[in-house]
Amino acid sequence: MCLGIPGEIVEIPPGQTDLARVDVSGVRRAVNIGLLDGQPLRPGDWVLIHVGFALSKIDEAEARAALEFLEGIGQAYEDELAALRDSSIER
């Protein structure tokens, strides 16, 4: 099962307007933010991520609620986090 997972933008590297470094439950990885072109994004913003792409900008309350829900569904969420850890850009 593939889930949309909230992540917090940690950094948008200079000169890379389509990539951001995002923290998802302690796992950091690069995420493509190109689909959100035209929306102002900065560190501290939350985005909903699916297969390496940020699909939408969400507020922190929505992100926290989604994370609580995902933690409650158990194994599917753990599988998604494991996949993120395997593709982590910071180990």
Short mmCIF file of N, CA, C and O in Angstrom, two decimals:
data_model
loop_
_atom_site.label_atom_id
_atom_site.label_comp_id
_atom_site.label_asym_id
_atom_site.label_seq_id
_atom_site.Cartn_x
_atom_site.Cartn_y
_atom_site.Cartn_z
N MET A 1 0.84 -1.17 0.00
CA MET A 1 0.00 0.00 0.00
C MET A 1 0.89 1.23 0.00
O MET A 1 1.87 1.29 0.71
N CYS A 2 0.55 2.22 -0.79
CA CYS A 2 1.29 3.48 -0.81
C CYS A 2 0.43 4.54 -0.15
O CYS A 2 -0.75 4.67 -0.44
N LEU A 3 1.06 5.30 0.72
CA LEU A 3 0.34 6.32 1.47
C LEU A 3 0.90 7.69 1.17
O LEU A 3 2.07 7.84 0.84
N GLY A 4 0.09 8.71 1.35
CA GLY A 4 0.57 10.08 1.35
C GLY A 4 1.00 10.39 2.77
O GLY A 4 0.21 10.21 3.70
N ILE A 5 2.23 10.81 2.96
CA ILE A 5 2.77 11.02 4.29
C ILE A 5 3.19 12.48 4.45
O ILE A 5 3.88 13.02 3.59
N PRO A 6 2.82 13.12 5.56
CA PRO A 6 3.25 14.49 5.80
C PRO A 6 4.74 14.56 6.11
O PRO A 6 5.28 13.71 6.81
N GLY A 7 5.38 15.58 5.59
CA GLY A 7 6.78 15.84 5.88
C GLY A 7 7.01 17.33 6.04
O GLY A 7 6.33 18.14 5.41
N GLU A 8 7.96 17.67 6.89
CA GLU A 8 8.29 19.07 7.14
C GLU A 8 9.52 19.46 6.33
O GLU A 8 10.55 18.78 6.38
N ILE A 9 9.42 20.53 5.59
CA ILE A 9 10.55 21.01 4.80
C ILE A 9 11.63 21.50 5.75
O ILE A 9 11.38 22.32 6.63
N VAL A 10 12.84 20.96 5.56
CA VAL A 10 14.00 21.35 6.37
C VAL A 10 14.85 22.35 5.61
O VAL A 10 15.39 23.28 6.20
N GLU A 11 14.96 22.13 4.30
CA GLU A 11 15.83 22.98 3.49
C GLU A 11 15.39 22.93 2.03
O GLU A 11 14.96 21.89 1.54
N ILE A 12 15.52 24.05 1.36
CA ILE A 12 15.39 24.10 -0.10
C ILE A 12 16.75 24.56 -0.59
O ILE A 12 17.10 25.73 -0.42
N PRO A 13 17.55 23.64 -1.13
CA PRO A 13 18.91 23.99 -1.54
C PRO A 13 18.92 25.12 -2.57
O PRO A 13 18.09 25.14 -3.48
N PRO A 14 19.84 26.06 -2.41
CA PRO A 14 19.94 27.17 -3.37
C PRO A 14 20.13 26.64 -4.80
O PRO A 14 20.88 25.69 -5.02
N GLY A 15 19.42 27.22 -5.73
CA GLY A 15 19.54 26.84 -7.13
C GLY A 15 18.78 25.60 -7.52
O GLY A 15 18.79 25.19 -8.67
N GLN A 16 18.11 24.95 -6.57
CA GLN A 16 17.33 23.74 -6.87
C GLN A 16 15.87 24.00 -6.51
O GLN A 16 15.36 23.53 -5.50
N THR A 17 15.19 24.73 -7.33
CA THR A 17 13.83 25.15 -7.02
C THR A 17 12.82 24.01 -7.06
O THR A 17 11.69 24.18 -6.60
N ASP A 18 13.21 22.85 -7.59
CA ASP A 18 12.26 21.74 -7.65
C ASP A 18 12.53 20.66 -6.61
O ASP A 18 11.84 19.66 -6.58
N LEU A 19 13.52 20.87 -5.73
CA LEU A 19 13.83 19.87 -4.70
C LEU A 19 13.85 20.52 -3.32
O LEU A 19 14.23 21.67 -3.16
N ALA A 20 13.46 19.72 -2.33
CA ALA A 20 13.54 20.15 -0.94
C ALA A 20 14.01 18.97 -0.11
O ALA A 20 13.74 17.82 -0.45
N ARG A 21 14.71 19.26 0.96
CA ARG A 21 15.05 18.24 1.95
C ARG A 21 13.92 18.27 2.97
O ARG A 21 13.59 19.32 3.52
N VAL A 22 13.32 17.10 3.20
CA VAL A 22 12.12 17.00 4.02
C VAL A 22 12.35 15.97 5.13
O VAL A 22 12.99 14.94 4.91
N ASP A 23 11.82 16.25 6.31
CA ASP A 23 11.87 15.33 7.44
C ASP A 23 10.51 14.66 7.59
O ASP A 23 9.49 15.34 7.75
N VAL A 24 10.52 13.34 7.52
CA VAL A 24 9.31 12.54 7.70
C VAL A 24 9.54 11.62 8.88
O VAL A 24 10.30 10.65 8.78
N SER A 25 8.98 11.95 10.01
CA SER A 25 9.11 11.14 11.22
C SER A 25 10.57 10.77 11.52
O SER A 25 10.88 9.63 11.82
N GLY A 26 11.45 11.75 11.38
CA GLY A 26 12.86 11.53 11.69
C GLY A 26 13.72 11.06 10.53
O GLY A 26 14.92 10.96 10.65
N VAL A 27 13.11 10.78 9.40
CA VAL A 27 13.83 10.36 8.20
C VAL A 27 13.90 11.55 7.26
O VAL A 27 12.88 12.15 6.94
N ARG A 28 15.12 11.88 6.82
CA ARG A 28 15.28 12.99 5.88
C ARG A 28 15.60 12.47 4.50
O ARG A 28 16.42 11.57 4.35
N ARG A 29 14.94 13.08 3.52
CA ARG A 29 15.21 12.69 2.14
C ARG A 29 14.84 13.83 1.21
O ARG A 29 14.13 14.75 1.60
N ALA A 30 15.34 13.74 0.00
CA ALA A 30 15.00 14.73 -1.02
C ALA A 30 13.62 14.42 -1.57
O ALA A 30 13.28 13.26 -1.81
N VAL A 31 12.84 15.47 -1.78
CA VAL A 31 11.49 15.34 -2.33
C VAL A 31 11.35 16.36 -3.45
O VAL A 31 11.79 17.50 -3.33
N ASN A 32 10.72 15.93 -4.51
CA ASN A 32 10.46 16.84 -5.63
C ASN A 32 9.27 17.73 -5.27
O ASN A 32 8.19 17.24 -4.95
N ILE A 33 9.48 19.05 -5.30
CA ILE A 33 8.40 20.01 -4.99
C ILE A 33 7.92 20.73 -6.25
O ILE A 33 7.18 21.70 -6.16
N GLY A 34 8.33 20.24 -7.40
CA GLY A 34 7.97 20.87 -8.67
C GLY A 34 6.48 20.96 -8.94
O GLY A 34 6.02 21.87 -9.62
N LEU A 35 5.70 20.02 -8.41
CA LEU A 35 4.25 20.06 -8.62
C LEU A 35 3.59 21.22 -7.88
O LEU A 35 2.45 21.56 -8.15
N LEU A 36 4.31 21.80 -6.93
CA LEU A 36 3.78 22.91 -6.14
C LEU A 36 4.32 24.24 -6.64
O LEU A 36 4.31 25.24 -5.91
N ASP A 37 4.78 24.26 -7.88
CA ASP A 37 5.32 25.47 -8.48
C ASP A 37 4.34 26.63 -8.33
O ASP A 37 3.15 26.48 -8.58
N GLY A 38 4.85 27.74 -7.92
CA GLY A 38 4.00 28.91 -7.74
C GLY A 38 3.53 29.10 -6.30
O GLY A 38 3.07 30.17 -5.94
N GLN A 39 3.63 28.05 -5.49
CA GLN A 39 3.28 28.18 -4.08
C GLN A 39 4.54 28.52 -3.29
O GLN A 39 5.56 27.85 -3.45
N PRO A 40 4.49 29.52 -2.45
CA PRO A 40 5.68 29.85 -1.66
C PRO A 40 5.95 28.76 -0.62
O PRO A 40 5.06 28.42 0.16
N LEU A 41 7.12 28.18 -0.68
CA LEU A 41 7.52 27.13 0.26
C LEU A 41 8.81 27.56 0.94
O LEU A 41 9.69 28.14 0.31
N ARG A 42 8.92 27.22 2.22
CA ARG A 42 10.14 27.54 2.97
C ARG A 42 10.31 26.53 4.10
O ARG A 42 9.36 25.80 4.43
N PRO A 43 11.49 26.45 4.68
CA PRO A 43 11.69 25.55 5.82
C PRO A 43 10.64 25.80 6.90
O PRO A 43 10.28 26.94 7.19
N GLY A 44 10.14 24.71 7.45
CA GLY A 44 9.08 24.79 8.45
C GLY A 44 7.70 24.51 7.88
O GLY A 44 6.77 24.17 8.62
N ASP A 45 7.56 24.62 6.55
CA ASP A 45 6.28 24.30 5.90
C ASP A 45 6.11 22.78 5.85
O ASP A 45 7.08 22.03 5.81
N TRP A 46 4.87 22.34 5.83
CA TRP A 46 4.52 20.93 5.73
C TRP A 46 3.95 20.63 4.35
O TRP A 46 3.20 21.43 3.80
N VAL A 47 4.32 19.46 3.82
CA VAL A 47 3.80 19.01 2.54
C VAL A 47 3.35 17.56 2.65
O VAL A 47 3.84 16.81 3.50
N LEU A 48 2.40 17.18 1.82
CA LEU A 48 1.95 15.80 1.74
C LEU A 48 2.73 15.12 0.62
O LEU A 48 2.72 15.59 -0.52
N ILE A 49 3.42 14.03 0.94
CA ILE A 49 4.36 13.39 0.02
C ILE A 49 3.83 12.01 -0.41
O ILE A 49 3.34 11.24 0.41
N HIS A 50 3.97 11.74 -1.69
CA HIS A 50 3.65 10.42 -2.23
C HIS A 50 4.68 10.09 -3.30
O HIS A 50 4.91 10.90 -4.21
N VAL A 51 5.29 8.95 -3.20
CA VAL A 51 6.32 8.44 -4.11
C VAL A 51 7.36 9.50 -4.48
O VAL A 51 7.76 9.62 -5.63
N GLY A 52 7.81 10.24 -3.48
CA GLY A 52 8.90 11.19 -3.70
C GLY A 52 8.49 12.55 -4.23
O GLY A 52 9.34 13.39 -4.50
N PHE A 53 7.18 12.79 -4.35
CA PHE A 53 6.68 14.08 -4.83
C PHE A 53 5.80 14.73 -3.76
O PHE A 53 4.96 14.06 -3.17
N ALA A 54 5.99 16.01 -3.56
CA ALA A 54 5.09 16.77 -2.71
C ALA A 54 3.84 17.08 -3.52
O ALA A 54 3.92 17.69 -4.59
N LEU A 55 2.70 16.62 -3.04
CA LEU A 55 1.44 16.79 -3.77
C LEU A 55 0.69 18.05 -3.37
O LEU A 55 -0.04 18.61 -4.18
N SER A 56 0.82 18.45 -2.11
CA SER A 56 0.14 19.64 -1.64
C SER A 56 0.82 20.17 -0.40
O SER A 56 1.48 19.44 0.32
N LYS A 57 0.63 21.46 -0.18
CA LYS A 57 1.10 22.10 1.04
C LYS A 57 -0.03 21.98 2.05
O LYS A 57 -1.20 22.19 1.71
N ILE A 58 0.30 21.58 3.28
CA ILE A 58 -0.71 21.43 4.32
C ILE A 58 -0.25 22.20 5.56
O ILE A 58 0.94 22.50 5.70
N ASP A 59 -1.20 22.49 6.44
CA ASP A 59 -0.79 23.19 7.65
C ASP A 59 -0.35 22.18 8.72
O ASP A 59 -0.57 20.98 8.59
N GLU A 60 0.29 22.69 9.76
CA GLU A 60 0.86 21.82 10.78
C GLU A 60 -0.20 20.99 11.49
O GLU A 60 0.02 19.81 11.78
N ALA A 61 -1.35 21.57 11.76
CA ALA A 61 -2.43 20.83 12.44
C ALA A 61 -2.88 19.64 11.59
O ALA A 61 -3.09 18.54 12.10
N GLU A 62 -3.03 19.87 10.29
CA GLU A 62 -3.42 18.78 9.38
C GLU A 62 -2.33 17.71 9.32
O GLU A 62 -2.62 16.51 9.31
N ALA A 63 -1.07 18.14 9.32
CA ALA A 63 0.05 17.20 9.30
C ALA A 63 0.05 16.34 10.56
O ALA A 63 0.21 15.12 10.48
N ARG A 64 -0.12 16.96 11.71
CA ARG A 64 -0.13 16.22 12.98
C ARG A 64 -1.29 15.22 13.02
O ARG A 64 -1.13 14.08 13.46
N ALA A 65 -2.46 15.64 12.57
CA ALA A 65 -3.62 14.74 12.55
C ALA A 65 -3.37 13.55 11.62
O ALA A 65 -3.69 12.40 11.96
N ALA A 66 -2.78 13.82 10.47
CA ALA A 66 -2.48 12.73 9.52
C ALA A 66 -1.44 11.77 10.10
O ALA A 66 -1.58 10.55 9.97
N LEU A 67 -0.42 12.31 10.76
CA LEU A 67 0.59 11.45 11.38
C LEU A 67 0.00 10.58 12.48
O LEU A 67 0.32 9.39 12.58
N GLU A 68 -0.89 11.14 13.28
CA GLU A 68 -1.55 10.35 14.33
C GLU A 68 -2.36 9.22 13.70
O GLU A 68 -2.33 8.08 14.17
N PHE A 69 -3.09 9.53 12.64
CA PHE A 69 -3.88 8.51 11.96
C PHE A 69 -2.96 7.41 11.40
O PHE A 69 -3.21 6.22 11.58
N LEU A 70 -1.89 7.83 10.71
CA LEU A 70 -0.99 6.86 10.09
C LEU A 70 -0.33 5.96 11.14
O LEU A 70 -0.19 4.76 10.93
N GLU A 71 0.07 6.54 12.26
CA GLU A 71 0.66 5.73 13.33
C GLU A 71 -0.34 4.71 13.84
O GLU A 71 0.03 3.60 14.22
N GLY A 72 -1.62 5.07 13.81
CA GLY A 72 -2.67 4.17 14.29
C GLY A 72 -2.96 3.00 13.37
O GLY A 72 -3.53 2.00 13.80
N ILE A 73 -2.59 3.10 12.08
CA ILE A 73 -2.90 1.98 11.18
C ILE A 73 -1.83 0.91 11.19
O ILE A 73 -1.99 -0.14 10.59
N GLY A 74 -0.72 1.20 11.85
CA GLY A 74 0.27 0.16 12.11
C GLY A 74 1.21 -0.19 10.98
O GLY A 74 1.98 0.64 10.53
N GLN A 75 1.14 -1.43 10.52
CA GLN A 75 2.17 -2.00 9.65
C GLN A 75 2.34 -1.25 8.33
O GLN A 75 3.45 -1.08 7.85
N ALA A 76 1.27 -0.80 7.72
CA ALA A 76 1.39 -0.09 6.45
C ALA A 76 2.23 1.17 6.62
O ALA A 76 3.07 1.49 5.78
N TYR A 77 2.03 1.87 7.72
CA TYR A 77 2.82 3.07 8.00
C TYR A 77 4.27 2.70 8.27
O TYR A 77 5.19 3.35 7.78
N GLU A 78 4.49 1.65 9.03
CA GLU A 78 5.86 1.19 9.31
C GLU A 78 6.57 0.79 8.02
O GLU A 78 7.76 1.07 7.85
N ASP A 79 5.85 0.16 7.10
CA ASP A 79 6.43 -0.22 5.81
C ASP A 79 6.84 1.02 5.01
O ASP A 79 7.89 1.04 4.37
N GLU A 80 5.99 2.05 5.03
CA GLU A 80 6.32 3.29 4.31
C GLU A 80 7.54 3.96 4.92
O GLU A 80 8.42 4.44 4.20
N LEU A 81 7.62 4.00 6.25
CA LEU A 81 8.79 4.59 6.90
C LEU A 81 10.06 3.80 6.59
O LEU A 81 11.12 4.38 6.38
N ALA A 82 9.94 2.49 6.54
CA ALA A 82 11.11 1.66 6.20
C ALA A 82 11.58 1.97 4.78
O ALA A 82 12.78 2.07 4.53
N ALA A 83 10.64 2.14 3.86
CA ALA A 83 11.01 2.48 2.49
C ALA A 83 11.68 3.85 2.45
O ALA A 83 12.66 4.05 1.71
N LEU A 84 11.18 4.79 3.24
CA LEU A 84 11.82 6.10 3.29
C LEU A 84 13.23 6.02 3.88
O LEU A 84 14.15 6.65 3.39
N ARG A 85 13.37 5.23 4.94
CA ARG A 85 14.71 5.07 5.54
C ARG A 85 15.69 4.49 4.52
O ARG A 85 16.84 4.92 4.45
N ASP A 86 15.24 3.54 3.72
CA ASP A 86 16.11 2.94 2.70
C ASP A 86 16.54 3.94 1.65
O ASP A 86 17.58 3.78 1.01
N SER A 87 15.73 4.97 1.43
CA SER A 87 16.07 5.98 0.41
C SER A 87 16.53 7.28 1.05
O SER A 87 16.61 8.30 0.39
N SER A 88 16.85 7.23 2.32
CA SER A 88 17.24 8.43 3.06
C SER A 88 18.50 9.06 2.48
O SER A 88 19.42 8.37 2.06
N ILE A 89 18.53 10.40 2.48
CA ILE A 89 19.73 11.09 2.00
C ILE A 89 20.67 11.40 3.16
O ILE A 89 21.79 11.83 2.94
N GLU A 90 20.22 11.19 4.38
CA GLU A 90 21.06 11.43 5.55
C GLU A 90 21.00 10.20 6.44
O GLU A 90 19.96 9.84 6.93
N ARG A 91 22.11 9.56 6.62
CA ARG A 91 22.16 8.37 7.46
C ARG A 91 23.00 8.63 8.68
O ARG A 91 23.88 9.36 8.72
#
